[in-house]
Coordinates of C-alpha atoms in Angstrom, one line a residue:
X1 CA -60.3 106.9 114.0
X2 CA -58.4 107.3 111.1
X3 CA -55.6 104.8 109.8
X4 CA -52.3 105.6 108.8
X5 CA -50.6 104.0 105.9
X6 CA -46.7 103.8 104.9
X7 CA -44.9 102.6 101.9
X8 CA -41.2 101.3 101.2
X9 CA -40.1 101.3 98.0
X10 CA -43.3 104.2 96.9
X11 CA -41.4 105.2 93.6
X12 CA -41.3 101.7 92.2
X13 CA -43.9 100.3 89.7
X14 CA -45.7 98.4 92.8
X15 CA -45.6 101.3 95.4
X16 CA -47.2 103.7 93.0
X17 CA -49.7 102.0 91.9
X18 CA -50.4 101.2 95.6
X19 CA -51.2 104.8 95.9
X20 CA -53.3 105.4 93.2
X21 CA -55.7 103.0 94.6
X22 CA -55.4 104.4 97.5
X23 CA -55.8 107.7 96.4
X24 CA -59.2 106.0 95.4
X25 CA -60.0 104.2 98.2
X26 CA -63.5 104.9 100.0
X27 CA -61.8 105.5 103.5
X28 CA -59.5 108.3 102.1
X29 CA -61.6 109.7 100.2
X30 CA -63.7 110.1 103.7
X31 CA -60.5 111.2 105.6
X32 CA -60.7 107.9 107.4
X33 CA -57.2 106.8 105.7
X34 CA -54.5 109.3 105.6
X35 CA -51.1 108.4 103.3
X36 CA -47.8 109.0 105.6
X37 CA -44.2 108.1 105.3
X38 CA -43.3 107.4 101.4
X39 CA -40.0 105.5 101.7
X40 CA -37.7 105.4 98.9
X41 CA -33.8 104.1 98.5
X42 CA -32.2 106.5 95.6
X43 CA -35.3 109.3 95.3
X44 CA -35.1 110.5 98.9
X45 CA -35.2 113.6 98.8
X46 CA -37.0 113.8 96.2
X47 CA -41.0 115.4 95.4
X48 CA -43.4 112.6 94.6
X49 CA -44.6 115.3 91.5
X50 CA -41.3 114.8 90.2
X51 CA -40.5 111.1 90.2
X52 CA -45.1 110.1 90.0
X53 CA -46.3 113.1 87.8
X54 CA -49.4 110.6 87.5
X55 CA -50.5 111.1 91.0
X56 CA -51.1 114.9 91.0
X57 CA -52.7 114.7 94.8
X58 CA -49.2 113.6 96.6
X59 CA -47.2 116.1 94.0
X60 CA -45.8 117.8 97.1
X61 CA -44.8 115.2 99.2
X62 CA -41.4 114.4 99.7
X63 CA -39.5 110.7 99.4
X64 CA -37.5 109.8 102.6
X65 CA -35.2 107.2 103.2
X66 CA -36.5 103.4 103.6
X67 CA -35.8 103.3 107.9
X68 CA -37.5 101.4 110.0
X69 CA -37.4 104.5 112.0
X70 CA -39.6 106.3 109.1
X71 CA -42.3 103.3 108.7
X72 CA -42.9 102.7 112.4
X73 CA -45.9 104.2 113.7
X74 CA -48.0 103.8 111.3
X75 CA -51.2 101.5 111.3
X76 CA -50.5 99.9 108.4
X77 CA -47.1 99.3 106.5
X78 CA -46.9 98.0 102.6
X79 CA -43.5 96.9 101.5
X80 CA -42.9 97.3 97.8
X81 CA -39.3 95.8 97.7
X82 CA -36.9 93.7 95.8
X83 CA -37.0 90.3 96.8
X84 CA -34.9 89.6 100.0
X85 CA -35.5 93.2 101.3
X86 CA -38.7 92.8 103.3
X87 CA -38.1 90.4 105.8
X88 CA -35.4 92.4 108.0
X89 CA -37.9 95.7 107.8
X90 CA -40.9 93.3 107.9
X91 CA -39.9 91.9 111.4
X92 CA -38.4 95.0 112.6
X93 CA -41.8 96.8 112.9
X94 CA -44.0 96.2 115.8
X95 CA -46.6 93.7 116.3
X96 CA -49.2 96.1 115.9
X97 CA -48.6 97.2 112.8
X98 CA -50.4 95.3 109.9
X99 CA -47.1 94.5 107.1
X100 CA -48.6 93.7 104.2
X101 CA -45.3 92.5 101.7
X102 CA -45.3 92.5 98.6
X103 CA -42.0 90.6 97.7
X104 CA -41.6 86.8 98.0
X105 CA -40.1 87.3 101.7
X106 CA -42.8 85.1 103.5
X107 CA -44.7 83.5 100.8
X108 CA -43.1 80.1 101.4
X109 CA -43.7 77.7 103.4
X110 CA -40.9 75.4 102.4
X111 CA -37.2 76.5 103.1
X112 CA -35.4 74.0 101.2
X113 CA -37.9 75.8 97.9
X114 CA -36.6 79.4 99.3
X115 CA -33.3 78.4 99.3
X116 CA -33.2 76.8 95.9
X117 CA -35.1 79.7 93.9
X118 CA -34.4 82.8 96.3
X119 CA -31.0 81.9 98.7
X120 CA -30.3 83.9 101.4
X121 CA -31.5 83.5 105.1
X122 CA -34.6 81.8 105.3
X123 CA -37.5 84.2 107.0
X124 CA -40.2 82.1 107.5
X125 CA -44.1 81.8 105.9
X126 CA -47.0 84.4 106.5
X127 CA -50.5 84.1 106.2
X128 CA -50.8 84.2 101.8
X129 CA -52.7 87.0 100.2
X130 CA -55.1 85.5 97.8
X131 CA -58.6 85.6 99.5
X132 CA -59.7 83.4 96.7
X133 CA -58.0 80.4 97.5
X134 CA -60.2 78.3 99.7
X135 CA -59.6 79.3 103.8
X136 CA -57.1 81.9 102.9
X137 CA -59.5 84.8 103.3
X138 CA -60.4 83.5 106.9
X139 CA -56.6 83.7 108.0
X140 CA -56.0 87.2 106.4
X141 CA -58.9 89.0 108.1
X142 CA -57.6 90.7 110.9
X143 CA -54.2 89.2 110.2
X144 CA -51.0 92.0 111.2
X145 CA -49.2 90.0 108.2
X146 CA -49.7 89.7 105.2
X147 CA -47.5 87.6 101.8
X148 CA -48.8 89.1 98.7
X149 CA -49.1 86.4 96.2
X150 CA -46.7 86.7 92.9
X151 CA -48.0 88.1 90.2
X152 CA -47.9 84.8 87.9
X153 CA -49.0 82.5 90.6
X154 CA -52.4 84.8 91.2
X155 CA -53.0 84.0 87.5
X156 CA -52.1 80.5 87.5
X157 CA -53.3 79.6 90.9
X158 CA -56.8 80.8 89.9
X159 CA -57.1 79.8 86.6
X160 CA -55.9 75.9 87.1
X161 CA -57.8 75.8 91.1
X162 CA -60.9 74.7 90.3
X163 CA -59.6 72.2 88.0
X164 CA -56.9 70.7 90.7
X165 CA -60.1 70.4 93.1
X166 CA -62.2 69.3 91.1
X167 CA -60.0 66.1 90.1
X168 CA -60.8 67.2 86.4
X169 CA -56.8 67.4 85.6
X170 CA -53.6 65.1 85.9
X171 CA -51.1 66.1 88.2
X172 CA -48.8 67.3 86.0
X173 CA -49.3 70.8 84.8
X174 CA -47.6 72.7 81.6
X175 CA -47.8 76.7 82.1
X176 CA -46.7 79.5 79.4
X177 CA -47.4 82.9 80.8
X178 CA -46.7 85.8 78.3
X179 CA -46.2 88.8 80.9
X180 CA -45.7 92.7 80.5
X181 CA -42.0 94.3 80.9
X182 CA -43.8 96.3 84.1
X183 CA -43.0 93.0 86.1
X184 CA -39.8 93.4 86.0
X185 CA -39.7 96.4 88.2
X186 CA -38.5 99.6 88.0
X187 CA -34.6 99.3 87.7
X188 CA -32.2 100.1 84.4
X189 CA -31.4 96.7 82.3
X190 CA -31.1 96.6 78.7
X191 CA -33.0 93.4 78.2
X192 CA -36.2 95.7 79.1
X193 CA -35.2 98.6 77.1
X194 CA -37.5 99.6 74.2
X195 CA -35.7 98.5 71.7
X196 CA -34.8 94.9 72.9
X197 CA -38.7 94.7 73.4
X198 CA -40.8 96.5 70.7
X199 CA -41.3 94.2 68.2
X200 CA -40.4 91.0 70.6
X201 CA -41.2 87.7 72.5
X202 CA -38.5 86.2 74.2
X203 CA -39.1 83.1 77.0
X204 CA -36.9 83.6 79.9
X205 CA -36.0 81.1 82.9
X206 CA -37.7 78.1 81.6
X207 CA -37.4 74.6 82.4
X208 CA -39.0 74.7 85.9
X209 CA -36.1 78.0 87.1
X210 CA -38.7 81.0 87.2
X211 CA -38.8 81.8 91.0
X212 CA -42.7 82.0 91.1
X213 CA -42.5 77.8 90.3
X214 CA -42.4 76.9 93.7
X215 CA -44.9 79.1 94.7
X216 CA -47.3 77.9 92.2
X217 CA -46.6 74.1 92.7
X218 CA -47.5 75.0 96.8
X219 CA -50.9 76.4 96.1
X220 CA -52.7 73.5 93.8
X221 CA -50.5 71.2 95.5
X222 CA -52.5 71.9 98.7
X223 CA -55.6 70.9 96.9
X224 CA -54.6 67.9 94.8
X225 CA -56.2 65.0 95.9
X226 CA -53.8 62.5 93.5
X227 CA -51.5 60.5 94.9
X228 CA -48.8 61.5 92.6
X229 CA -47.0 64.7 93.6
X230 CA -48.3 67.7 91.6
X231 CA -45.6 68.6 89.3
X232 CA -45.8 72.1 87.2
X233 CA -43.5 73.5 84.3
X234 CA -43.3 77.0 83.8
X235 CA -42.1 78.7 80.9
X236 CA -42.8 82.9 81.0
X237 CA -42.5 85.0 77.8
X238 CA -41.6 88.5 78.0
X239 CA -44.3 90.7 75.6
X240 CA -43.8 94.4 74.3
X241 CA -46.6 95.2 76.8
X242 CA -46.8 97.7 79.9
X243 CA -48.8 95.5 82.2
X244 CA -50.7 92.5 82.3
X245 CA -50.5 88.6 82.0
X246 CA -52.1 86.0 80.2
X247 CA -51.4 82.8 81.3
X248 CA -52.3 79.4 79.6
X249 CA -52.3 75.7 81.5
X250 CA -52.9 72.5 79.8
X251 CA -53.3 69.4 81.8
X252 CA -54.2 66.0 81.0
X253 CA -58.1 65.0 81.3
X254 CA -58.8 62.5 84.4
X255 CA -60.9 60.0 82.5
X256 CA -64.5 60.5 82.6
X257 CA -64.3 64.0 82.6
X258 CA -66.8 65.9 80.1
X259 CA -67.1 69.9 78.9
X260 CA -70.0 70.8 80.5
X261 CA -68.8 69.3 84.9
X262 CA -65.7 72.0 83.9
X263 CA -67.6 74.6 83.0
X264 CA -70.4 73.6 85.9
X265 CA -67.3 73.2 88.4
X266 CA -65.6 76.9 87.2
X267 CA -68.6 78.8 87.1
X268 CA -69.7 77.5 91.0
X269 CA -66.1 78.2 92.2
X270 CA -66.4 81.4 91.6
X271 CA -69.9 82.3 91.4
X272 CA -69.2 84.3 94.9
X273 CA -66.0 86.0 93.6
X274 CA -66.4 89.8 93.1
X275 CA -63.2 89.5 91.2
X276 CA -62.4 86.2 89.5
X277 CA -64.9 86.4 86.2
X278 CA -65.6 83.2 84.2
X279 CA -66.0 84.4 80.8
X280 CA -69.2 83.0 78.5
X281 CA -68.0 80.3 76.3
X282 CA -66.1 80.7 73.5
X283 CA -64.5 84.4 74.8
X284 CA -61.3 84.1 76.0
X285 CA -59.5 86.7 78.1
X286 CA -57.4 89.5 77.0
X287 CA -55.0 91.9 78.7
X288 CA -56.8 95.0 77.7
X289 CA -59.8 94.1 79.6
X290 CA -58.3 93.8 82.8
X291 CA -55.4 96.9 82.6
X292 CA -55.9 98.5 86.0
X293 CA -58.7 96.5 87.5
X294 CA -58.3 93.8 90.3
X295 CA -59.9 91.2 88.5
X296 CA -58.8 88.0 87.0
X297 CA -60.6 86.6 83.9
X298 CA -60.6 83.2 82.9
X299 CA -61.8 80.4 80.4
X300 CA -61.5 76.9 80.5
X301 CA -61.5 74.9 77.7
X302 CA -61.8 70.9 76.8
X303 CA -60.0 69.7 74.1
X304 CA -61.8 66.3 73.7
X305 CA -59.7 65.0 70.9
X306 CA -56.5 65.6 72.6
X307 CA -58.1 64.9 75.9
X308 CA -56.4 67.9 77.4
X309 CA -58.0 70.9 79.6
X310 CA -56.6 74.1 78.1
X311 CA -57.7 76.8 81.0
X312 CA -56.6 80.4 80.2
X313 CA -56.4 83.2 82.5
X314 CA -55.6 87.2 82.6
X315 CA -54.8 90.0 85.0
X316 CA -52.8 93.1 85.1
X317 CA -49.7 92.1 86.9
X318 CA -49.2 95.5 88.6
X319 CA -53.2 95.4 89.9
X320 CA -54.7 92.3 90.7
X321 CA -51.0 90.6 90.9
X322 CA -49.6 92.8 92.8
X323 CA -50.8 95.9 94.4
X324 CA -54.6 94.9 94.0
X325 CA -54.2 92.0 95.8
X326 CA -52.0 94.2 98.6
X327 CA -55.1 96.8 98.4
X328 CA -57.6 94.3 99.3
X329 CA -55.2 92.0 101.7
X330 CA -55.5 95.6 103.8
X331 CA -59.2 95.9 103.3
X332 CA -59.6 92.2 105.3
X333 CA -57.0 93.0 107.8
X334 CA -58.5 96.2 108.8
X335 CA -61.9 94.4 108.5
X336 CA -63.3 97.1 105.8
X337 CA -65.3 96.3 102.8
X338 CA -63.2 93.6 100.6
X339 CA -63.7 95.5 97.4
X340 CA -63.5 99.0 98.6
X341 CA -61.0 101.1 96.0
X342 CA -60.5 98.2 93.6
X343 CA -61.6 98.6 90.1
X344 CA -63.8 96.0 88.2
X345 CA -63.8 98.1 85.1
X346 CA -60.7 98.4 83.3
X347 CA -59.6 101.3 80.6
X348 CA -61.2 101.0 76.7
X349 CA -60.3 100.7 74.6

């Protein structure tokens, strides 16, 4: 039986790299996975060889319109939209159809949050596409929806978890996250324009107004066990870089806690986790290492003097924080194997 897969928004930074995993995935490679509708707003009409030079196997295809007419029928459906796009398409297609989005559409399960950060008409919460977060991959296996995680909150939420659970860290969390320009999608805006970046750092939306806050505070919320809310500030920095993140969170030490129960607790964590690497002590992560792989690398580090836990984490926004994480959402729906077409290795140098 082979499965069909669509894709709205194919031309944009997170549609095509989508498809180049795809293009390497296992089942398509065997013929059991076959790409169909590639749905686009202003390149319909358009050859994929044109617009995606890069993916020289779909260089004939053609872009059509974003319909819900064009994405029905197909077994499995990933939306690669602007935020507030998804949820009409995403409820419009049938119950059989796994939708797997990749916007912020159904990642909350708050509506005051979504109407604060997002605005617009509520659409409700699906099940939330990081496997890594304890029960999560239990709910996406089989699941016909899927929320793809942000592509900050994938590196924060896994970096600071096993802290949070472990009780190691205060409540009260201070994140800066220097990110890529690729995460700001694929549109015209001279803020992103070469020469605004080369050469550049600039922090944007801080002081707890970056829309991936809310998302962020609801994961390690759920697995706080203080009595004091968990509270998170957020301050992203745009870098002169084409993809990844690297995010650092410094938390206050619960008392009693020593180096070597943080390393113990990280390294058990995610001893089972093909794709969340603790690094050896004293390497920290880089971008470079993880550019086009699915993986997350992190290091946590105890500041005894300051009595502070400085954990540091990095993906490639585009991969693990975004279409990765779609990729391998699929592969548990679809009840394949969980890594199948997602890189460990990344590009060096």
């Amino acid at each position: 039986m082979t499965t069909t897969v669509a894709i709205a928004g194919a031309t944009g930074y997170a549609g095509a790299e989508i498809l180049r995993l795809l293009l390497g995935h296992p089942a398509y490679l065997a013929g059991e996975l076959k790409i169909g509708a590639l749905c686009g707003h202003s390149n319909a009409g358009q050859k994929v060889g044109e617009l995606m030079p890069h993916l020289p196997q779909l260089a004939d295809r053609t872009i059509v319109a974003t319909t819900v007419e064009n994405l029905s029928g197909h077994d499995v459906v990933f939306l690669a939209l602007p935020h507030g796009h998804s949820a009409r398409l995403g409820q419009a297609l049938g119950e059989d159809t796994v939708v797997i989005d990749c916007a912020a559409d159904f990642r909350l399960k708050d509506k005051s949050a979504w109407e604060e950060y997002y605005g617009g008409e509520y659409a409700g919460s699906w099940p939330y596409g990081v496997p890594e977060i304890p029960g999560h991959r239990e709910q996406l296996k089989g699941t016909k929806r899927v929320a793809v995680a942000g592509c900050f909150p994938t590196a924060i939420t896994l970096g600071a978890l096993p802290a949070v659970a472990g009780g190691f860290i205060a409540p009260d969390l201070s994140v800066i996250a220097v990110t890529g320009v690729s995460g700001a999608g694929k549109k015209a805006s001279v803020s992103l324009l070469g020469a605004e970046t080369m050469g550049n750092l600039r922090a944007y939306n801080p002081g707890g107004n970056h829309r991936h806050t809310p998302e962020i505070v609801q994961n390690l919320s759920a697995f706080s066990s203080s009595n004091t809310p968990l509270k998170v500030t957020f301050t992203p920095i745009l870098a002169p870089l084409s993809r990844g993140i690297l995010a650092t969170v410094t938390a206050d030490l619960t008392p009693g806690t020593t180096p070597e129960a943080v390393r113990a607790a990280y390294l058990d964590y995610y001893r089972d986790e093909p794709f969340c690497l603790v690094l050896p002590e004293g390497q920290q992560p880089e971008t470079h290492n993880v550019v086009g792989t699915n993986m997350v690398h992190i290091q946590a580090h105890v500041d005894t003097r300051a009595g502070k836990l400085i954990v540091t984490a990095a993906v490639d926004n585009l991969c693990k924080g975004t279409a990765g994480g779609a990729v391998q959402c699929m592969n548990l729906s679809l009840g394949l194997e969980e890594t199948a077409g997602l890189p460990l290795a990344a590009v060096a140098p």
